[in-house]
Amino acid sequence: MGLFDRFRKPKPAVPLPQLCYDVAYFVLPHYAFNDLAKLAELCLNTPTAADPFFYVMAAQMRKVEPDAEDAKRFRWHHGQLGDGREYFALEYPTPPPVDMSEVSIEQMVGGGCTKLVLAPHFSAILRQAGSAQYFILGQAPIGGGTTLRCVLPEGANCNLGPGPEPKLASFLDAIR
């Protein structure tokens, strides 16, 4: 420990599920709708750099040091869905289980409940003829299932209902 280390404020810890949420709902939508060419180039030309890139961006947004081991747990997938649509799907680290079935609605919305993050399992950008769609498969608050969501170009976050099991093939089938 150096002489001045004891005077430094410790950096606040941000849980990995929160950083995953930030990637899914704040970082990636920007790239999906405003800089898709850069995202595609990164994923296609430097896939090992692409895997942790957006996690590092989320950590920087929160002003925390990214964890090198956590960064290795992100993985991009790329392929064709048919009918001219291409996908770029980000697989997030498996989130811890969440079950809010015992929490009252008043606690959920009134702040009386411990802050839980409904973390994503996957995000996918579908690209076709210069346009993009953006989907997220995240945790459901009750029952251990998933929720399928989309983010629109204007920023609206839409719940599309219960999602499939948290496997890439099932997610891609749901958004075809």
PDB file of C-alpha atoms in Angstrom:
ATOM      1  CA  MET A   1       0.000   0.000   0.000  1.00  0.00           C
ATOM      2  CA  GLY A   2       1.450   3.360  -1.043  1.00  0.00           C
ATOM      3  CA  LEU A   3       1.604   6.449   1.116  1.00  0.00           C
ATOM      4  CA  PHE A   4      -1.473   8.100  -0.409  1.00  0.00           C
ATOM      5  CA  ASP A   5      -3.543   4.948  -1.037  1.00  0.00           C
ATOM      6  CA  ARG A   6      -5.348   5.285   2.294  1.00  0.00           C
ATOM      7  CA  PHE A   7      -6.684   8.721   1.256  1.00  0.00           C
ATOM      8  CA  ARG A   8      -8.149   7.526  -2.033  1.00  0.00           C
ATOM      9  CA  LYS A   9     -11.840   6.887  -2.128  1.00  0.00           C
ATOM     10  CA  PRO A  10     -12.582   3.302  -3.103  1.00  0.00           C
ATOM     11  CA  LYS A  11     -14.264   2.998  -6.470  1.00  0.00           C
ATOM     12  CA  PRO A  12     -17.875   1.977  -6.132  1.00  0.00           C
ATOM     13  CA  ALA A  13     -18.490  -1.607  -7.137  1.00  0.00           C
ATOM     14  CA  VAL A  14     -20.986  -2.155  -9.924  1.00  0.00           C
ATOM     15  CA  PRO A  15     -22.318  -5.719 -10.118  1.00  0.00           C
ATOM     16  CA  LEU A  16     -21.793  -7.563 -13.395  1.00  0.00           C
ATOM     17  CA  PRO A  17     -25.573  -7.948 -13.994  1.00  0.00           C
ATOM     18  CA  GLN A  18     -25.905  -4.144 -13.862  1.00  0.00           C
ATOM     19  CA  LEU A  19     -23.093  -3.673 -16.375  1.00  0.00           C
ATOM     20  CA  CYS A  20     -24.724  -6.275 -18.650  1.00  0.00           C
ATOM     21  CA  TYR A  21     -28.006  -4.365 -18.352  1.00  0.00           C
ATOM     22  CA  ASP A  22     -26.192  -1.144 -19.273  1.00  0.00           C
ATOM     23  CA  VAL A  23     -24.689  -2.785 -22.361  1.00  0.00           C
ATOM     24  CA  ALA A  24     -28.072  -4.165 -23.459  1.00  0.00           C
ATOM     25  CA  TYR A  25     -30.222  -1.093 -22.869  1.00  0.00           C
ATOM     26  CA  PHE A  26     -27.868   1.874 -23.289  1.00  0.00           C
ATOM     27  CA  VAL A  27     -24.664   1.019 -25.163  1.00  0.00           C
ATOM     28  CA  LEU A  28     -25.788  -1.417 -27.876  1.00  0.00           C
ATOM     29  CA  PRO A  29     -28.967   0.416 -28.953  1.00  0.00           C
ATOM     30  CA  HIS A  30     -26.805   3.418 -29.845  1.00  0.00           C
ATOM     31  CA  TYR A  31     -24.615   1.265 -32.080  1.00  0.00           C
ATOM     32  CA  ALA A  32     -27.555  -0.647 -33.548  1.00  0.00           C
ATOM     33  CA  PHE A  33     -29.258   2.508 -34.764  1.00  0.00           C
ATOM     34  CA  ASN A  34     -26.453   5.069 -35.113  1.00  0.00           C
ATOM     35  CA  ASP A  35     -23.207   3.236 -35.849  1.00  0.00           C
ATOM     36  CA  LEU A  36     -24.066  -0.256 -37.059  1.00  0.00           C
ATOM     37  CA  ALA A  37     -21.240  -0.245 -39.602  1.00  0.00           C
ATOM     38  CA  LYS A  38     -18.680   0.170 -36.801  1.00  0.00           C
ATOM     39  CA  LEU A  39     -20.265  -2.629 -34.737  1.00  0.00           C
ATOM     40  CA  ALA A  40     -20.368  -4.954 -37.763  1.00  0.00           C
ATOM     41  CA  GLU A  41     -16.756  -4.174 -38.671  1.00  0.00           C
ATOM     42  CA  LEU A  42     -15.620  -4.817 -35.102  1.00  0.00           C
ATOM     43  CA  CYS A  43     -17.511  -8.130 -34.860  1.00  0.00           C
ATOM     44  CA  LEU A  44     -16.491  -9.392 -38.279  1.00  0.00           C
ATOM     45  CA  ASN A  45     -12.867  -8.219 -38.478  1.00  0.00           C
ATOM     46  CA  THR A  46     -11.722  -8.403 -34.839  1.00  0.00           C
ATOM     47  CA  PRO A  47     -14.066 -10.793 -33.034  1.00  0.00           C
ATOM     48  CA  THR A  48     -11.810 -11.322 -30.015  1.00  0.00           C
ATOM     49  CA  ALA A  49     -11.729  -7.559 -29.446  1.00  0.00           C
ATOM     50  CA  ALA A  50     -15.472  -7.261 -30.050  1.00  0.00           C
ATOM     51  CA  ASP A  51     -16.409  -9.724 -27.300  1.00  0.00           C
ATOM     52  CA  PRO A  52     -15.411  -7.469 -24.349  1.00  0.00           C
ATOM     53  CA  PHE A  53     -15.583  -4.080 -26.115  1.00  0.00           C
ATOM     54  CA  PHE A  54     -19.108  -3.049 -25.114  1.00  0.00           C
ATOM     55  CA  TYR A  55     -18.682  -4.327 -21.548  1.00  0.00           C
ATOM     56  CA  VAL A  56     -15.636  -2.077 -21.210  1.00  0.00           C
ATOM     57  CA  MET A  57     -17.706   0.840 -22.540  1.00  0.00           C
ATOM     58  CA  ALA A  58     -20.404   0.212 -19.909  1.00  0.00           C
ATOM     59  CA  ALA A  59     -17.768   0.103 -17.171  1.00  0.00           C
ATOM     60  CA  GLN A  60     -16.356   3.407 -18.420  1.00  0.00           C
ATOM     61  CA  MET A  61     -19.846   4.940 -18.380  1.00  0.00           C
ATOM     62  CA  ARG A  62     -20.115   3.948 -14.711  1.00  0.00           C
ATOM     63  CA  LYS A  63     -16.554   5.118 -14.023  1.00  0.00           C
ATOM     64  CA  VAL A  64     -15.434   1.722 -12.742  1.00  0.00           C
ATOM     65  CA  GLU A  65     -12.525  -0.461 -13.719  1.00  0.00           C
ATOM     66  CA  PRO A  66     -13.628  -3.364 -15.929  1.00  0.00           C
ATOM     67  CA  ASP A  67     -12.779  -6.813 -14.611  1.00  0.00           C
ATOM     68  CA  ALA A  68     -10.588  -8.741 -17.062  1.00  0.00           C
ATOM     69  CA  GLU A  69     -12.153 -12.094 -16.149  1.00  0.00           C
ATOM     70  CA  ASP A  70     -15.697 -10.745 -16.554  1.00  0.00           C
ATOM     71  CA  ALA A  71     -14.741  -9.251 -19.927  1.00  0.00           C
ATOM     72  CA  LYS A  72     -13.819 -12.730 -21.196  1.00  0.00           C
ATOM     73  CA  ARG A  73     -17.354 -13.981 -20.515  1.00  0.00           C
ATOM     74  CA  PHE A  74     -19.009 -11.949 -23.320  1.00  0.00           C
ATOM     75  CA  ARG A  75     -19.330 -13.583 -26.730  1.00  0.00           C
ATOM     76  CA  TRP A  76     -20.557 -12.332 -30.098  1.00  0.00           C
ATOM     77  CA  HIS A  77     -22.297 -14.622 -32.586  1.00  0.00           C
ATOM     78  CA  HIS A  78     -22.905 -13.768 -36.234  1.00  0.00           C
ATOM     79  CA  GLY A  79     -24.898 -15.421 -38.973  1.00  0.00           C
ATOM     80  CA  GLN A  80     -27.762 -15.300 -41.447  1.00  0.00           C
ATOM     81  CA  LEU A  81     -31.415 -15.764 -40.553  1.00  0.00           C
ATOM     82  CA  GLY A  82     -32.480 -16.221 -44.151  1.00  0.00           C
ATOM     83  CA  ASP A  83     -34.605 -13.821 -46.211  1.00  0.00           C
ATOM     84  CA  GLY A  84     -31.603 -11.480 -46.417  1.00  0.00           C
ATOM     85  CA  ARG A  85     -31.390 -10.773 -42.690  1.00  0.00           C
ATOM     86  CA  GLU A  86     -28.096 -10.954 -40.859  1.00  0.00           C
ATOM     87  CA  TYR A  87     -27.753 -11.139 -37.082  1.00  0.00           C
ATOM     88  CA  PHE A  88     -25.154  -9.985 -34.600  1.00  0.00           C
ATOM     89  CA  ALA A  89     -25.991 -11.504 -31.209  1.00  0.00           C
ATOM     90  CA  LEU A  90     -24.173 -10.801 -27.969  1.00  0.00           C
ATOM     91  CA  GLU A  91     -24.221 -13.563 -25.366  1.00  0.00           C
ATOM     92  CA  TYR A  92     -23.886 -12.213 -21.830  1.00  0.00           C
ATOM     93  CA  PRO A  93     -22.483 -14.020 -18.789  1.00  0.00           C
ATOM     94  CA  THR A  94     -25.179 -16.197 -17.192  1.00  0.00           C
ATOM     95  CA  PRO A  95     -26.906 -13.976 -14.618  1.00  0.00           C
ATOM     96  CA  PRO A  96     -27.705 -15.065 -11.073  1.00  0.00           C
ATOM     97  CA  PRO A  97     -31.303 -16.299 -10.600  1.00  0.00           C
ATOM     98  CA  VAL A  98     -33.963 -13.712  -9.762  1.00  0.00           C
ATOM     99  CA  ASP A  99     -37.348 -14.438  -8.184  1.00  0.00           C
ATOM    100  CA  MET A 100     -39.491 -11.538  -7.088  1.00  0.00           C
ATOM    101  CA  SER A 101     -42.637 -13.627  -6.512  1.00  0.00           C
ATOM    102  CA  GLU A 102     -42.593 -12.848  -2.774  1.00  0.00           C
ATOM    103  CA  VAL A 103     -42.115  -9.096  -3.287  1.00  0.00           C
ATOM    104  CA  SER A 104     -45.245  -6.942  -3.203  1.00  0.00           C
ATOM    105  CA  ILE A 105     -45.951  -4.557  -6.053  1.00  0.00           C
ATOM    106  CA  GLU A 106     -45.665  -1.681  -3.569  1.00  0.00           C
ATOM    107  CA  GLN A 107     -42.136  -2.763  -2.678  1.00  0.00           C
ATOM    108  CA  MET A 108     -41.194  -3.170  -6.332  1.00  0.00           C
ATOM    109  CA  VAL A 109     -42.278   0.291  -7.402  1.00  0.00           C
ATOM    110  CA  GLY A 110     -41.880   2.117  -4.105  1.00  0.00           C
ATOM    111  CA  GLY A 111     -38.231   1.358  -3.582  1.00  0.00           C
ATOM    112  CA  GLY A 112     -38.736  -0.773  -0.471  1.00  0.00           C
ATOM    113  CA  CYS A 113     -37.123  -3.749  -2.125  1.00  0.00           C
ATOM    114  CA  THR A 114     -33.452  -4.421  -2.639  1.00  0.00           C
ATOM    115  CA  LYS A 115     -32.478  -3.244  -6.085  1.00  0.00           C
ATOM    116  CA  LEU A 116     -32.515  -6.264  -8.352  1.00  0.00           C
ATOM    117  CA  VAL A 117     -31.364  -6.183 -11.931  1.00  0.00           C
ATOM    118  CA  LEU A 118     -33.191  -8.202 -14.552  1.00  0.00           C
ATOM    119  CA  ALA A 119     -30.074  -8.956 -16.545  1.00  0.00           C
ATOM    120  CA  PRO A 120     -29.974  -9.898 -20.222  1.00  0.00           C
ATOM    121  CA  HIS A 121     -29.080 -13.313 -21.566  1.00  0.00           C
ATOM    122  CA  PHE A 122     -28.715 -12.164 -25.206  1.00  0.00           C
ATOM    123  CA  SER A 123     -29.023  -9.056 -27.358  1.00  0.00           C
ATOM    124  CA  ALA A 124     -29.405  -9.281 -31.120  1.00  0.00           C
ATOM    125  CA  ILE A 125     -29.212  -6.758 -33.895  1.00  0.00           C
ATOM    126  CA  LEU A 126     -30.928  -7.826 -37.093  1.00  0.00           C
ATOM    127  CA  ARG A 127     -29.630  -6.052 -40.193  1.00  0.00           C
ATOM    128  CA  GLN A 128     -31.302  -6.022 -43.586  1.00  0.00           C
ATOM    129  CA  ALA A 129     -30.843  -3.583 -46.453  1.00  0.00           C
ATOM    130  CA  GLY A 130     -29.510  -0.760 -44.311  1.00  0.00           C
ATOM    131  CA  SER A 131     -32.100  -0.993 -41.545  1.00  0.00           C
ATOM    132  CA  ALA A 132     -31.783  -2.542 -38.104  1.00  0.00           C
ATOM    133  CA  GLN A 133     -33.958  -4.094 -35.433  1.00  0.00           C
ATOM    134  CA  TYR A 134     -32.752  -4.653 -31.871  1.00  0.00           C
ATOM    135  CA  PHE A 135     -33.984  -7.348 -29.460  1.00  0.00           C
ATOM    136  CA  ILE A 136     -33.089  -8.442 -25.926  1.00  0.00           C
ATOM    137  CA  LEU A 137     -33.812 -11.691 -24.121  1.00  0.00           C
ATOM    138  CA  GLY A 138     -33.670 -10.931 -20.413  1.00  0.00           C
ATOM    139  CA  GLN A 139     -34.660 -12.357 -17.088  1.00  0.00           C
ATOM    140  CA  ALA A 140     -38.321 -12.349 -16.070  1.00  0.00           C
ATOM    141  CA  PRO A 141     -39.023 -11.061 -12.549  1.00  0.00           C
ATOM    142  CA  ILE A 142     -41.087 -14.085 -11.511  1.00  0.00           C
ATOM    143  CA  GLY A 143     -40.825 -17.790 -12.177  1.00  0.00           C
ATOM    144  CA  GLY A 144     -37.278 -17.950 -13.501  1.00  0.00           C
ATOM    145  CA  GLY A 145     -38.331 -17.470 -17.114  1.00  0.00           C
ATOM    146  CA  THR A 146     -37.349 -14.893 -19.678  1.00  0.00           C
ATOM    147  CA  THR A 147     -38.836 -11.777 -21.224  1.00  0.00           C
ATOM    148  CA  LEU A 148     -38.461 -10.790 -24.870  1.00  0.00           C
ATOM    149  CA  ARG A 149     -38.002  -7.064 -25.453  1.00  0.00           C
ATOM    150  CA  CYS A 150     -37.108  -4.722 -28.258  1.00  0.00           C
ATOM    151  CA  VAL A 151     -35.673  -1.235 -28.311  1.00  0.00           C
ATOM    152  CA  LEU A 152     -36.886   1.035 -31.084  1.00  0.00           C
ATOM    153  CA  PRO A 153     -34.706   3.566 -32.938  1.00  0.00           C
ATOM    154  CA  GLU A 154     -36.273   6.449 -30.983  1.00  0.00           C
ATOM    155  CA  GLY A 155     -35.300   4.739 -27.712  1.00  0.00           C
ATOM    156  CA  ALA A 156     -38.608   3.192 -26.620  1.00  0.00           C
ATOM    157  CA  ASN A 157     -38.141  -0.068 -24.725  1.00  0.00           C
ATOM    158  CA  CYS A 158     -40.983  -2.487 -25.527  1.00  0.00           C
ATOM    159  CA  ASN A 159     -41.926  -5.666 -23.656  1.00  0.00           C
ATOM    160  CA  LEU A 160     -42.922  -8.322 -26.187  1.00  0.00           C
ATOM    161  CA  GLY A 161     -44.004 -10.848 -23.554  1.00  0.00           C
ATOM    162  CA  PRO A 162     -42.574 -14.107 -22.255  1.00  0.00           C
ATOM    163  CA  GLY A 163     -39.463 -15.255 -24.057  1.00  0.00           C
ATOM    164  CA  PRO A 164     -37.977 -18.636 -24.889  1.00  0.00           C
ATOM    165  CA  GLU A 165     -35.394 -20.558 -22.894  1.00  0.00           C
ATOM    166  CA  PRO A 166     -32.097 -18.660 -22.660  1.00  0.00           C
ATOM    167  CA  LYS A 167     -30.356 -20.422 -25.537  1.00  0.00           C
ATOM    168  CA  LEU A 168     -29.148 -18.656 -28.676  1.00  0.00           C
ATOM    169  CA  ALA A 169     -31.068 -20.880 -31.125  1.00  0.00           C
ATOM    170  CA  SER A 170     -34.324 -20.403 -29.192  1.00  0.00           C
ATOM    171  CA  PHE A 171     -33.810 -16.637 -29.033  1.00  0.00           C
ATOM    172  CA  LEU A 172     -33.097 -16.412 -32.761  1.00  0.00           C
ATOM    173  CA  ASP A 173     -36.204 -18.514 -33.524  1.00  0.00           C
ATOM    174  CA  ALA A 174     -38.297 -16.105 -31.439  1.00  0.00           C
ATOM    175  CA  ILE A 175     -37.122 -13.008 -33.330  1.00  0.00           C
ATOM    176  CA  ARG A 176     -37.233 -14.381 -36.890  1.00  0.00           C
TER     177      ARG A 176
END
